[in-house]
Every structure is written in C-alpha cells, then in structure tokens.
Coordinates of C-alpha atoms in Angstrom, one line a residue:
X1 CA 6.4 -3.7 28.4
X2 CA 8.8 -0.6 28.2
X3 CA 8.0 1.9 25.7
X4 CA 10.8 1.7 23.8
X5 CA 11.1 -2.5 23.6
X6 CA 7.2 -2.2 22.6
X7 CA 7.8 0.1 19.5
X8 CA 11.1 -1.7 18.5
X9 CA 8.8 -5.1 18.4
X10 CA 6.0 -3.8 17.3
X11 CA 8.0 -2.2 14.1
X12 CA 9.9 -5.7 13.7
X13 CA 6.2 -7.2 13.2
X14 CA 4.6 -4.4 10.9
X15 CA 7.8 -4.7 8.8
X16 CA 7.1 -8.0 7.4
X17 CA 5.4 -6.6 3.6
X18 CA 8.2 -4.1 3.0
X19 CA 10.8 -6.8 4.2
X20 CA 8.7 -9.8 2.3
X21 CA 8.5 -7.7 -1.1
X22 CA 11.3 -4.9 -1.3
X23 CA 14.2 -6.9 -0.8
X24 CA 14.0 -8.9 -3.8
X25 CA 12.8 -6.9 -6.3
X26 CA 15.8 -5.5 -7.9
X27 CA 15.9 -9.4 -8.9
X28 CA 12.6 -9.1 -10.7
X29 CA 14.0 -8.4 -14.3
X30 CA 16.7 -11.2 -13.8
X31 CA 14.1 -13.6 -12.5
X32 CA 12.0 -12.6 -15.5
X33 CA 15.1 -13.1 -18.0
X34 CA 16.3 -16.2 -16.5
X35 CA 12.7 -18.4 -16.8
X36 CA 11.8 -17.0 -20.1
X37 CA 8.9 -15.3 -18.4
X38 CA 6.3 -12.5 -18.4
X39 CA 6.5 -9.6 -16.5
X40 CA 2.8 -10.3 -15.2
X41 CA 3.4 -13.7 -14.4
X42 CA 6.3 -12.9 -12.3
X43 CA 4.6 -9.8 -10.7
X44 CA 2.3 -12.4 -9.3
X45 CA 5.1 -13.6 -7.2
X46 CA 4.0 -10.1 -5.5
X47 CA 0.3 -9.9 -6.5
X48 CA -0.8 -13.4 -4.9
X49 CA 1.6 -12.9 -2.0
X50 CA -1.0 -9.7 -1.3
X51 CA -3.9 -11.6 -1.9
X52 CA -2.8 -14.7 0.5
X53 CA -1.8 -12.1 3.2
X54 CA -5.0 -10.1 2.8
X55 CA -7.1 -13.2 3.1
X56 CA -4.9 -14.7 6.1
X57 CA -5.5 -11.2 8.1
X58 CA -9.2 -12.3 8.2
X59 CA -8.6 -15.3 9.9
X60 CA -5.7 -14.5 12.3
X61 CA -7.6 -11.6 13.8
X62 CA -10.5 -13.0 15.2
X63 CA -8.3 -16.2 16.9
X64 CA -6.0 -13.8 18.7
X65 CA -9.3 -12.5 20.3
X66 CA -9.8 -15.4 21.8
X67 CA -6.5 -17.5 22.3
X68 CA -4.1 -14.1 22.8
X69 CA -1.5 -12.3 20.5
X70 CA 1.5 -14.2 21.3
X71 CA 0.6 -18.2 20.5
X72 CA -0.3 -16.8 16.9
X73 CA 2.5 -14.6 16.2
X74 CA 4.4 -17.3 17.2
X75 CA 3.0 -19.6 14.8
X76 CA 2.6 -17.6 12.4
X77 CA 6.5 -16.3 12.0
X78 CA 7.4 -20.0 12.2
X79 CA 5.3 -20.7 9.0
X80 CA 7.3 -17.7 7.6
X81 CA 10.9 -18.7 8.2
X82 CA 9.8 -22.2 6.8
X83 CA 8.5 -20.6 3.6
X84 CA 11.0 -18.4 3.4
X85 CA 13.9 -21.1 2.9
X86 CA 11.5 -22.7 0.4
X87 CA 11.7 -19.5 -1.8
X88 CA 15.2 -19.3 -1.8
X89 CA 15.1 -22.9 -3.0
X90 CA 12.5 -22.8 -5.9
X91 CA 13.3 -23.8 -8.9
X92 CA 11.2 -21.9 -11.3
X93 CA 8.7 -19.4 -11.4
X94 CA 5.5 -21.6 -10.6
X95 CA 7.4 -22.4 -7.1
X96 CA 8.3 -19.1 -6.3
X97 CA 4.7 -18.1 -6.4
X98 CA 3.4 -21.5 -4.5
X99 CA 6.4 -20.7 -1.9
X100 CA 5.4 -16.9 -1.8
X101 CA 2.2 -17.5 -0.9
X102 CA 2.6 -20.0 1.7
X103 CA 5.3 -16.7 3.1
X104 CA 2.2 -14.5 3.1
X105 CA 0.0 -16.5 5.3
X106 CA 3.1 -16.4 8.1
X107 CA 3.8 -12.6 7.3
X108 CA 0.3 -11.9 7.8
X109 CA 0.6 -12.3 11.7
X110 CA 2.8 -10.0 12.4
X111 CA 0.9 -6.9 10.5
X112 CA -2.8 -8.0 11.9
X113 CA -1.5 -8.4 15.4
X114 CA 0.8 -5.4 15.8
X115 CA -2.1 -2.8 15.1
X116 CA -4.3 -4.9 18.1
X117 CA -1.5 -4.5 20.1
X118 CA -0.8 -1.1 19.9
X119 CA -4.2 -0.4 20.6
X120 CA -4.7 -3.2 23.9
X121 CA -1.7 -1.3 25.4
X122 CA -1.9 2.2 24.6
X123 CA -4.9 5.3 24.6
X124 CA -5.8 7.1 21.7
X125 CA -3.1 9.9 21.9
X126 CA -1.0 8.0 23.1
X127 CA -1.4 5.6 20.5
X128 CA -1.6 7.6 17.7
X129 CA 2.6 9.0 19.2
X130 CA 3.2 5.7 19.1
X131 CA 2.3 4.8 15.6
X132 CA 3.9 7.8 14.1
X133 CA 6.8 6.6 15.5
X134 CA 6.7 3.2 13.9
X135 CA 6.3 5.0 10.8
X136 CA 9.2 6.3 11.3
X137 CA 11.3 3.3 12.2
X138 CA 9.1 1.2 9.8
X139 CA 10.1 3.2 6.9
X140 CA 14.0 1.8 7.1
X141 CA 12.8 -1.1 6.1
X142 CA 11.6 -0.3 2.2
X143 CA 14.2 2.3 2.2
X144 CA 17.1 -0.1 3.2
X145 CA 15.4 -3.6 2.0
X146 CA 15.8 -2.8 -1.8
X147 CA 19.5 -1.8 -1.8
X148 CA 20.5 -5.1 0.1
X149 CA 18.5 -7.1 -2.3
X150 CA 21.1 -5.0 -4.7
X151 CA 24.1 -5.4 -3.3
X152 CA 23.2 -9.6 -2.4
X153 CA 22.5 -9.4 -6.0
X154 CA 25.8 -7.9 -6.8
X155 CA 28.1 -10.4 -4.4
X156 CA 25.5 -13.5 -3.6
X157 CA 22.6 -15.2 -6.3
X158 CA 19.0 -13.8 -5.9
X159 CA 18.3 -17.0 -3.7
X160 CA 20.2 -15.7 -0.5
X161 CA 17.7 -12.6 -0.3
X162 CA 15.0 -15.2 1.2
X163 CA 17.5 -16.8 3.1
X164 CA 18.4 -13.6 5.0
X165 CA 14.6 -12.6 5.4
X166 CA 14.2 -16.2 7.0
X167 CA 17.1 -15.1 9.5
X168 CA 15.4 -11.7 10.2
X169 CA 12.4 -13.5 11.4
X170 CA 14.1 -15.4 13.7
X171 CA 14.8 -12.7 15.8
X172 CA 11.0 -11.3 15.1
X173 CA 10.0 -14.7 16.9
X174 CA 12.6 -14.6 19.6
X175 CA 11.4 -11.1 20.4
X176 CA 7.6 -12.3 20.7
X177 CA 8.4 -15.5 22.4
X178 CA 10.0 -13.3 25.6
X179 CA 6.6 -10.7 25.2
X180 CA 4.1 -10.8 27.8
X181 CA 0.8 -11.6 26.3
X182 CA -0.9 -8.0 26.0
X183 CA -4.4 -9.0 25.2
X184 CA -6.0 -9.1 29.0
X185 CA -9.8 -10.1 28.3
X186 CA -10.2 -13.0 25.4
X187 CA -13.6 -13.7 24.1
X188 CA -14.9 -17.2 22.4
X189 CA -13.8 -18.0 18.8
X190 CA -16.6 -20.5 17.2
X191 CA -17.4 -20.0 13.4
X192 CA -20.8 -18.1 14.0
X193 CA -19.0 -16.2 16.9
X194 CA -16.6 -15.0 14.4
X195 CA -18.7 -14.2 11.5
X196 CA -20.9 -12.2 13.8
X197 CA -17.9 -10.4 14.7
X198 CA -17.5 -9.6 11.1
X199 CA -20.8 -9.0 10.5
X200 CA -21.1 -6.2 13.5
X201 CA -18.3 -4.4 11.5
X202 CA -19.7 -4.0 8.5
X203 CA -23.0 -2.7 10.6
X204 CA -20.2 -0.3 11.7
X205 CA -20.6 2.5 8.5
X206 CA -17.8 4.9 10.2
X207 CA -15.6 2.0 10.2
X208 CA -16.0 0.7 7.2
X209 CA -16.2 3.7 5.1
X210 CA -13.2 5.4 6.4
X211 CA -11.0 2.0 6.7
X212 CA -11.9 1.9 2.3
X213 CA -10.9 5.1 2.0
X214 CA -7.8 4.9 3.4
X215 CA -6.9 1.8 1.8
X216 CA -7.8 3.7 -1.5
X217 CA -5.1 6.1 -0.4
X218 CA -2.3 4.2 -0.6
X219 CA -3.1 2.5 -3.9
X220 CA -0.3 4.9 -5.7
X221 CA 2.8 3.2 -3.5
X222 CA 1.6 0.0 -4.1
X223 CA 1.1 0.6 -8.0
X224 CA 4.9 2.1 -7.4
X225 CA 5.9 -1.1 -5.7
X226 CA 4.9 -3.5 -8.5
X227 CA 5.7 -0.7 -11.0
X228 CA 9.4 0.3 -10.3
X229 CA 11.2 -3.0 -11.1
X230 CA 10.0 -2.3 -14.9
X231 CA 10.0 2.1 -14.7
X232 CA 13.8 2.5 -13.5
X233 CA 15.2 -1.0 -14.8
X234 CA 13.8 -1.8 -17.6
X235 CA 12.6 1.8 -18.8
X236 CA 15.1 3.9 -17.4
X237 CA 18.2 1.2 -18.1
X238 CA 19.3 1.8 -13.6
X239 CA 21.2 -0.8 -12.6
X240 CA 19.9 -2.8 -9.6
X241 CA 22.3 -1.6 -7.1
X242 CA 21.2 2.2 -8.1
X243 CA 17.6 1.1 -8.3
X244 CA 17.9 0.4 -4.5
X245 CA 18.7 4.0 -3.7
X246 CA 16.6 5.4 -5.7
X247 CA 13.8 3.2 -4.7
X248 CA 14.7 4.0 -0.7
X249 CA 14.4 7.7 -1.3
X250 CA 10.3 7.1 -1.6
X251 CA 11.2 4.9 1.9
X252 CA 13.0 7.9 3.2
X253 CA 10.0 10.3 2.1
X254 CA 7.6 8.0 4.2
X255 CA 9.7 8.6 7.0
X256 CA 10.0 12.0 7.1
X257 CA 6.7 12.3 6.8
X258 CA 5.5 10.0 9.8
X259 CA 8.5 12.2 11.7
X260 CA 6.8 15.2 10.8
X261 CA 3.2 13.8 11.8
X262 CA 5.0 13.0 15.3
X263 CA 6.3 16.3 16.0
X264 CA 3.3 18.0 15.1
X265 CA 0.8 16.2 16.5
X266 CA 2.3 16.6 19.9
X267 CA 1.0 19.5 21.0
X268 CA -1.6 20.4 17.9
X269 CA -4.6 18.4 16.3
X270 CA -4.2 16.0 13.3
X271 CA -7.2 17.4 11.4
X272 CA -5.7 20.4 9.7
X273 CA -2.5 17.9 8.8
X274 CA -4.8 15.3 6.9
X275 CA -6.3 18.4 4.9
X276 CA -2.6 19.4 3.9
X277 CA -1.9 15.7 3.3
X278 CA -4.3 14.8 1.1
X279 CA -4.1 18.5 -1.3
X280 CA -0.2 17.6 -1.4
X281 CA -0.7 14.0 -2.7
X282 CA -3.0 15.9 -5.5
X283 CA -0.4 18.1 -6.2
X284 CA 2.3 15.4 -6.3
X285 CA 0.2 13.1 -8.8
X286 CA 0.0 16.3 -11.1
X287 CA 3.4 16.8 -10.7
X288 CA 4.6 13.0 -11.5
X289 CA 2.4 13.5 -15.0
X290 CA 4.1 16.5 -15.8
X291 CA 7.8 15.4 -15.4
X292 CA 7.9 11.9 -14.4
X293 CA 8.4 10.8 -17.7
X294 CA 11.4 12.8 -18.2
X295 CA 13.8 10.2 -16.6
X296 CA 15.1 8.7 -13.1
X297 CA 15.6 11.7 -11.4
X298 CA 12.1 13.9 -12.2
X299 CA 10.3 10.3 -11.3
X300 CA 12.5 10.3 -8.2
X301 CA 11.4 13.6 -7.3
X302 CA 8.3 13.9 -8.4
X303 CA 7.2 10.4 -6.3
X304 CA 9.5 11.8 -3.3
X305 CA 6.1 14.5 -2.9
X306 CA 3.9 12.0 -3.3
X307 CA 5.0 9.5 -0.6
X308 CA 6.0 12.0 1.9
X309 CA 2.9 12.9 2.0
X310 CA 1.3 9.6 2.7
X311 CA 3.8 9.6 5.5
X312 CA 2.3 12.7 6.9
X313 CA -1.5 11.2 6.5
X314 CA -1.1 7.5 7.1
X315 CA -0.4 7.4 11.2
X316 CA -3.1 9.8 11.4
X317 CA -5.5 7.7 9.0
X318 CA -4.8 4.3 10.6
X319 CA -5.3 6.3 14.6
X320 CA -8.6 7.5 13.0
X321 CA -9.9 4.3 11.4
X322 CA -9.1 2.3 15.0
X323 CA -10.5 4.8 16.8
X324 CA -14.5 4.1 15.6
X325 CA -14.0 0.4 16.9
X326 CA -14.2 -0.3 20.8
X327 CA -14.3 -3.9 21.3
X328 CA -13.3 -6.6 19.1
X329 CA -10.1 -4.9 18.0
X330 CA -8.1 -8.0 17.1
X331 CA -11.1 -8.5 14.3
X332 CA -11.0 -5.1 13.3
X333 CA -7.2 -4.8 13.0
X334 CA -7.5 -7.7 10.3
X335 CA -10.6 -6.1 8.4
X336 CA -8.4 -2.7 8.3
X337 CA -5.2 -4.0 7.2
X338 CA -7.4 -7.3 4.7
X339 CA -9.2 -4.2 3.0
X340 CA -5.4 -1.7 2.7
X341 CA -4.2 -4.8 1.4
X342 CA -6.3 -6.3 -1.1
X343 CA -6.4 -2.0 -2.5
X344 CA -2.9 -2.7 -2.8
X345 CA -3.3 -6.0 -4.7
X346 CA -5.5 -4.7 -7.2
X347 CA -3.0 -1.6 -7.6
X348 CA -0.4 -4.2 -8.4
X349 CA -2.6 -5.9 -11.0
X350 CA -3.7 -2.7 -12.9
X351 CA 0.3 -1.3 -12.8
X352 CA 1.5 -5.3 -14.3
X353 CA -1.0 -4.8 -17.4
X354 CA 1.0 -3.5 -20.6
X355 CA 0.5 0.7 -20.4
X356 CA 2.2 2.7 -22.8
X357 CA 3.2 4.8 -19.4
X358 CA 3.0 3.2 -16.2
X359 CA 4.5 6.2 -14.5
X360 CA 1.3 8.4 -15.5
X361 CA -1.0 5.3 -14.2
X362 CA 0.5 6.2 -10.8
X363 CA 0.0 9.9 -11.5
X364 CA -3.3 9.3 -12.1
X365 CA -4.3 7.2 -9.2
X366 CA -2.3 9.9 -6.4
X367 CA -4.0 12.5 -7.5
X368 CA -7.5 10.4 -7.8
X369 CA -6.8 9.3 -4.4
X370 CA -6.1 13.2 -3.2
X371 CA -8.8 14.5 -4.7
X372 CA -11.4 11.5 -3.4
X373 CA -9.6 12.3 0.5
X374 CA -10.2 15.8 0.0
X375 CA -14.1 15.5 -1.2
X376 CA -14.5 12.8 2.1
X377 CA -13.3 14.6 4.6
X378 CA -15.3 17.5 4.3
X379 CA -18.1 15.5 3.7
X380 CA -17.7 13.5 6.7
X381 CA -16.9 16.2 8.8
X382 CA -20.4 17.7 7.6
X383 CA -22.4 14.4 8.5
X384 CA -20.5 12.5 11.0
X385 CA -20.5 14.6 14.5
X386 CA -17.4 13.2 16.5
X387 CA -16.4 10.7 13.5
X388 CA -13.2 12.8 13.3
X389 CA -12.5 13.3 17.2
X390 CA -9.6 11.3 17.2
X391 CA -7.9 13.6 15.0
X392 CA -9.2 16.7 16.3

C-alpha cells in the first residue's frame, strides 16, 4: 500500500479510544443529572469500556497471527458500529455501560492491529517516521471529538453522538475491506499455542519492563480524561461547548509534540528527546499543582506542558517498546497496548473517587510518572547494552 493511504488507515484504526470516549463527554454531567446518578457510576461508562478493550486486545492479537489482519478488523469494526447504535439507544445508565462495553470489544481491533501493521510493513526508522506521523494526525481526533460532542449537544440530544461514531466506522471498515492483507507469514493459533506466545513475552524482561513503564507514563491524560468532565464543568462552571475547546487544546499539545518528534528525529537520535520529555512532564506536573487550581485557563495551560510533552515521548516510547520483540508481533501489539490500557483504567478509577482536588491528583501522577521515566532510563541505559538502540 502507498504511504500516504497506509497512515491515513492506519490513524482511522488507532483513533477508535479518543473517538469512542472524547466525543461524548461533554454529555457526562447531563447524563449524570438526567438518571439521578453518581459521578463514579457513570464514569464507568468509560472505566469498563477500558477494561473490556484492554482484555479484548489479548485475544485479538494472537488470532490475527494466525488468520491475518484484515478478517479481524473486519469483524471487529462490525461489532462496533452494532454497539454503537445500541448506545445511542440505551435507556438508562445500566445499558449505557452494557452497550459500552460490547463498543470496546469492536474498538479494540482497530488499536491492537494498527501497531502490527505498522510494524509487518515498515523498518524500524522507518516505522518509528511513520508513527510520529500518526501522532500527529491521530491527535485531531481528541482535539476535534470533544467539541462535536458540544455542539451535537447544543443542536441534536446526547444520543446522536453514538450514532455519528457508528457512521465513522463505516468508512474505517470500508477502508480495511479494500486493504491488502499485510501480515505475509501466519503461524497456528491453538490455546496452548497462544499462551505459549504469552508466556515467551513475559520471558521477554526488556519488553515487559519497558512496555509498564510506558504505560505508567500516560496515566496523567487518562486521569485527565475521566477527570475533565467534573474539573472544567462541574468545578469550573464551562459550558460544554467551551469545554470542547478547551479540552482539544491538550489534543492540540499531543500533536505538536508527535510533529516535533517527527521533525527531529529525522536526521538526529530519539534518546536525548526522551530525556527532555520525561524532565518536561516533571516540570509540568509541578506546574499544574502550583496554578492549576487557579481556574480554566492556568489548568489549560499548565496541562498544555504536560501533554505536549507526552506527544514528544510517546512515538518514540511505543518505536522503542516494539522494537525488543521480533516475531510474534501481532501478540505483542496486544500485550503493549492491554498493559497502556488497563494503566489507563486504573487512572480513571483513582481520578472518579471523591478528592478534595482532582486537578492536583493529576499533578501528582505527571510528575510521578517524570520522575520514575527519568530514574529508568538511566538505569536501563546502565544495564541493558543495545535495549535503547532503537532510539539511539
């Protein structure tokens, strides 16, 4: 496949979170008025749709190593547009999160199989170019997907933002159903085959220990995620169609930063970009404590630092993580992405409980996070000769 038609499908398919949980939460505080509910137990609209995709990653993996890419995508988007309409029909709270977990198990396809395809079709540098530039492209989505929920909020009822996300992934399907299939040399899929599978990875110690860590990292966006709804909305009295905007400005942050990773890394190594990363994401936390509090636009701000820089890290992390794998990769896409996103869901979890200051919770875990990267990467480039070659 062209370049160009690879990255545009390959962003369509690592889109489906930010699509799947940005869009409708401007209608979390109405959803929670209208049902007479808790914030917690409508958070778990978001919270069990993370734990249904993690767990689906694990299984969708390992079967496109053995049965190819495309026939599960293909599947798998179908179950999505299906669940999709059921959200936008559900009649109280208890469906929402039945429906919304039935979406996660279809939106897991496309974000386990779009990491093994960028890495069947493309080299390491090569690869890592490439996934800086869906970074880039991916980040319209949570910058743009929050003010449409807005303004369907503003013309439309909060159903229709499911309905549109089940018309988006019609076009995600029709784009996979006219891909070649990429995956060139499949290997068996019994039970024991693919437990051994996981098993070898877990042997794997550079793996595993760098794919937590950088699941670790992005626990502060995810906290943010679940968080917002309730800091500018509920705390800071924004409206939902101004939440959007300022909600997309962490989106746009993530963007420039996967840009800057791009233009960077084309000529110089990635290491000395992770260490400038990581101390910025410390900094940023610090920052958030200090003023976040303040109001809409120090919070704004402050989280702008913050996400930009785990734009700048995160093509660079995920390049590195893939790169200590060699065979397998479907298997190991899932693993990578199952462990990011079960990080995330227990972010989600610990941001839904009732803090006196959830903005300083997410202070607290970007500059944890920053400080932890920090501490590992030296320590790893100590210990592990060639761990960090991919970055080098």
């Amino acid at each position: 496949m062209p370049y160009i038609r690879t990255l545009l499908l390959l962003a369509l398919l690592a889109a489906f979170p930010p699509i799947s949980t940005d869009m409708y939460l401007p209608a979390l505080p109405r959803l929670q008025a209208a049902w007479g509910a808790e914030l917690a137990t409508v958070n778990l609209t978001l919270v069990l749709f993370f734990v249904c995709f993690s767990l689906a990653l694990l299984a969708y993996g390992p079967l496109s190593d053995s049965y190819g890419r495309r026939p599960l995508l293909l599947a798998g988007i179908a179950l999505y547009i299906a669940a999709s309409i059921l959200c936008g029909l559900a009649q109280g709270v208890g469906q929402l999160i039945a429906f919304r977990m039935l979406q996660a198990l279809g939106a897991a396809s496309g974000s386990a199989l779009s990491m093994a395809i960028a890495k069947d079709l493309f080299l390491a540098r090569e690869r890592q170019q490439l996934l800086a530039h869906l970074g880039v492209i991916v980040a319209l989505a949570p910058m743009l997907a929050p003010v449409l929920g807005g303004w369907v909020l503003k013309w439309l009822a909060w159903r229709w933002i499911f309905f549109i996300q089940a018309a988006w992934a019609v076009i995600a399907w029709v784009g996979v159903l006219r891909m070649p299939e990429p995956l060139q040399n499949k290997v068996p899929a019994t039970l024991g085959q693919v437990m051994g599978r996981y098993l070898g990875l877990f042997q794997n110690k550079r793996f595993i220990t760098l794919n937590l860590l950088m699941a670790l990292l992005m626990t502060p966006i995810f906290a943010f995620i679940a968080g917002s709804p309730a800091i500018y909305i509920s705390g800071f009295r924004v409206e939902a169609q101004m939440f959007g905007f300022y909600f997309g400005g962490n989106a746009l942050a993530m963007m420039l930063g996967a840009f800057t990773c791009s233009r960077l890394t084309r000529r110089r190594p990635g290491l000395p970009l992770l260490w400038v990363g990581f101390a910025g994401l410390t900094v940023g936390g610090l920052v958030i404590w200090l003023i976040g509090p303040r109001g809409p636009l120090p919070f704004a701000g402050s989280m702008f630092l913050v996400t930009y820089c785990l734009g700048l890290t995160r093509p660079l992390s995920h390049n590195l993580v893939l790169e200590q794998v060699s065979h397998d990769v479907g298997t190991a896409s899932s693993l990578m992405i199952f462990v990011y996103f079960v990080a995330g869901a227990a972010a989600m979890a610990a941001i839904s409980l009732d803090w006196s200051s959830r903005i300083r919770v997410i202070a607290l875990l970007a500059s944890g996070s920053g400080l932890l990267m920090l501490g590992a990467l030296h320590w790893i480039a100590r210990r592990w000769e060639g761990a960090l070659k991919a970055v080098q």
